[in-house]
PDB file of C-alpha atoms in Angstrom:
ATOM      1  CA  UNK A  15       0.208  -0.343   0.090  1.00  0.00           C
ATOM      2  CA  UNK A  16       1.866   3.311  -1.167  1.00  0.00           C
ATOM      3  CA  UNK A  17       0.623   5.845   1.233  1.00  0.00           C
ATOM      4  CA  UNK A  18      -0.284   9.650   0.214  1.00  0.00           C
ATOM      5  CA  UNK A  19       2.691  12.634   0.353  1.00  0.00           C
ATOM      6  CA  UNK A  20       2.019  14.687   3.097  1.00  0.00           C
ATOM      7  CA  UNK A  21       1.899  18.512   2.164  1.00  0.00           C
ATOM      8  CA  UNK A  22       4.728  20.416   2.338  1.00  0.00           C
ATOM      9  CA  UNK A  23       4.565  22.046   6.164  1.00  0.00           C
ATOM     10  CA  UNK A  24       6.547  23.422   8.351  1.00  0.00           C
ATOM     11  CA  UNK A  25       9.131  20.884   9.931  1.00  0.00           C
ATOM     12  CA  UNK A  26       9.619  23.229  12.608  1.00  0.00           C
ATOM     13  CA  UNK A  27       7.272  22.497  15.685  1.00  0.00           C
ATOM     14  CA  UNK A  28       6.723  24.765  18.487  1.00  0.00           C
ATOM     15  CA  UNK A  29       7.490  22.447  21.909  1.00  0.00           C
ATOM     16  CA  UNK A  30       4.198  22.062  24.097  1.00  0.00           C
ATOM     17  CA  UNK A  31       7.222  22.248  26.756  1.00  0.00           C
ATOM     18  CA  UNK A  32       8.442  25.908  25.223  1.00  0.00           C
ATOM     19  CA  UNK A  33       4.420  27.129  25.357  1.00  0.00           C
ATOM     20  CA  UNK A  34       3.896  26.092  28.307  1.00  0.00           C
ATOM     21  CA  UNK A  35       7.049  27.744  29.829  1.00  0.00           C
ATOM     22  CA  UNK A  36       6.024  31.359  28.091  1.00  0.00           C
ATOM     23  CA  UNK A  37       2.594  31.339  29.466  1.00  0.00           C
ATOM     24  CA  UNK A  38       4.134  30.951  32.751  1.00  0.00           C
ATOM     25  CA  UNK A  39       6.208  33.194  32.363  1.00  0.00           C
ATOM     26  CA  UNK A  40       4.252  35.997  31.062  1.00  0.00           C
ATOM     27  CA  UNK A  41       0.325  35.375  32.128  1.00  0.00           C
ATOM     28  CA  UNK A  42      -2.086  36.106  31.869  1.00  0.00           C
ATOM     29  CA  UNK A  43      -1.413  35.808  28.305  1.00  0.00           C
ATOM     30  CA  UNK A  44      -3.121  36.025  24.577  1.00  0.00           C
ATOM     31  CA  UNK A  45      -2.315  33.490  21.897  1.00  0.00           C
ATOM     32  CA  UNK A  46      -1.471  36.401  20.161  1.00  0.00           C
ATOM     33  CA  UNK A  47       1.023  37.949  22.702  1.00  0.00           C
ATOM     34  CA  UNK A  48       2.584  33.655  22.193  1.00  0.00           C
ATOM     35  CA  UNK A  49       3.218  33.697  18.710  1.00  0.00           C
ATOM     36  CA  UNK A  50       4.853  36.512  18.605  1.00  0.00           C
ATOM     37  CA  UNK A  51       7.245  36.057  21.427  1.00  0.00           C
ATOM     38  CA  UNK A  52       7.415  32.371  20.002  1.00  0.00           C
ATOM     39  CA  UNK A  53       7.906  33.798  16.344  1.00  0.00           C
ATOM     40  CA  UNK A  54       5.378  31.072  15.431  1.00  0.00           C
ATOM     41  CA  UNK A  55       1.745  31.282  13.895  1.00  0.00           C
ATOM     42  CA  UNK A  56      -1.357  32.281  15.325  1.00  0.00           C
ATOM     43  CA  UNK A  57      -3.064  29.364  14.031  1.00  0.00           C
ATOM     44  CA  UNK A  58      -0.255  27.154  15.911  1.00  0.00           C
ATOM     45  CA  UNK A  59      -0.247  28.397  18.913  1.00  0.00           C
ATOM     46  CA  UNK A  60      -3.838  28.350  18.936  1.00  0.00           C
ATOM     47  CA  UNK A  61      -4.342  24.644  17.994  1.00  0.00           C
ATOM     48  CA  UNK A  62      -1.573  24.212  20.116  1.00  0.00           C
ATOM     49  CA  UNK A  63      -3.034  25.834  23.675  1.00  0.00           C
ATOM     50  CA  UNK A  64      -6.534  24.354  22.455  1.00  0.00           C
ATOM     51  CA  UNK A  65      -5.021  20.316  22.847  1.00  0.00           C
ATOM     52  CA  UNK A  66      -3.283  21.813  26.318  1.00  0.00           C
ATOM     53  CA  UNK A  67      -6.510  23.125  27.791  1.00  0.00           C
ATOM     54  CA  UNK A  68      -8.361  19.604  26.121  1.00  0.00           C
ATOM     55  CA  UNK A  69      -6.042  18.173  29.274  1.00  0.00           C
ATOM     56  CA  UNK A  70      -6.673  20.817  31.558  1.00  0.00           C
ATOM     57  CA  UNK A  71      -2.897  22.852  31.313  1.00  0.00           C
ATOM     58  CA  UNK A  72      -3.962  25.819  30.525  1.00  0.00           C
ATOM     59  CA  UNK A  73      -7.043  27.589  31.139  1.00  0.00           C
ATOM     60  CA  UNK A  74      -9.311  30.145  28.435  1.00  0.00           C
ATOM     61  CA  UNK A  75     -11.589  32.837  29.386  1.00  0.00           C
ATOM     62  CA  UNK A  76     -12.917  34.374  26.401  1.00  0.00           C
ATOM     63  CA  UNK A  77     -12.119  38.789  26.524  1.00  0.00           C
ATOM     64  CA  UNK A  78     -14.288  40.407  23.733  1.00  0.00           C
ATOM     65  CA  UNK A  79     -12.310  39.127  21.107  1.00  0.00           C
ATOM     66  CA  UNK A  80      -9.749  37.653  22.514  1.00  0.00           C
ATOM     67  CA  UNK A  81      -8.506  34.759  25.023  1.00  0.00           C
ATOM     68  CA  UNK A  82      -6.800  35.393  27.864  1.00  0.00           C
ATOM     69  CA  UNK A  83      -4.551  32.251  28.689  1.00  0.00           C
ATOM     70  CA  UNK A  84      -3.366  31.175  32.269  1.00  0.00           C
ATOM     71  CA  UNK A  85      -1.287  28.137  33.310  1.00  0.00           C
ATOM     72  CA  UNK A  86      -3.070  25.785  35.421  1.00  0.00           C
ATOM     73  CA  UNK A  87      -1.816  23.609  38.114  1.00  0.00           C
ATOM     74  CA  UNK A  88      -1.727  20.154  35.945  1.00  0.00           C
ATOM     75  CA  UNK A  89       0.169  23.016  33.526  1.00  0.00           C
ATOM     76  CA  UNK A  90       2.526  23.026  36.401  1.00  0.00           C
ATOM     77  CA  UNK A  91       3.172  19.718  37.354  1.00  0.00           C
ATOM     78  CA  UNK A  92       4.053  19.058  33.032  1.00  0.00           C
ATOM     79  CA  UNK A  93       6.484  21.239  33.140  1.00  0.00           C
TER      80      UNK A  93
END
């Protein structure tokens, strides 16, 4: 069976630990601010933050059009 080729995607991925560390040092923060500090696209950070929130590592609060991001005890343990 031949596997289909993946679309050309950037090989650089930001680590979950890097995101958690950034948030813990700069909380409360936003997805836009995290993306700027880590030099990664907002969509990449948004996906990772959503995954971490599902795991309970981050707490998200809607503040107008932006989401405020804070690390939880679970997130601190993962660090």
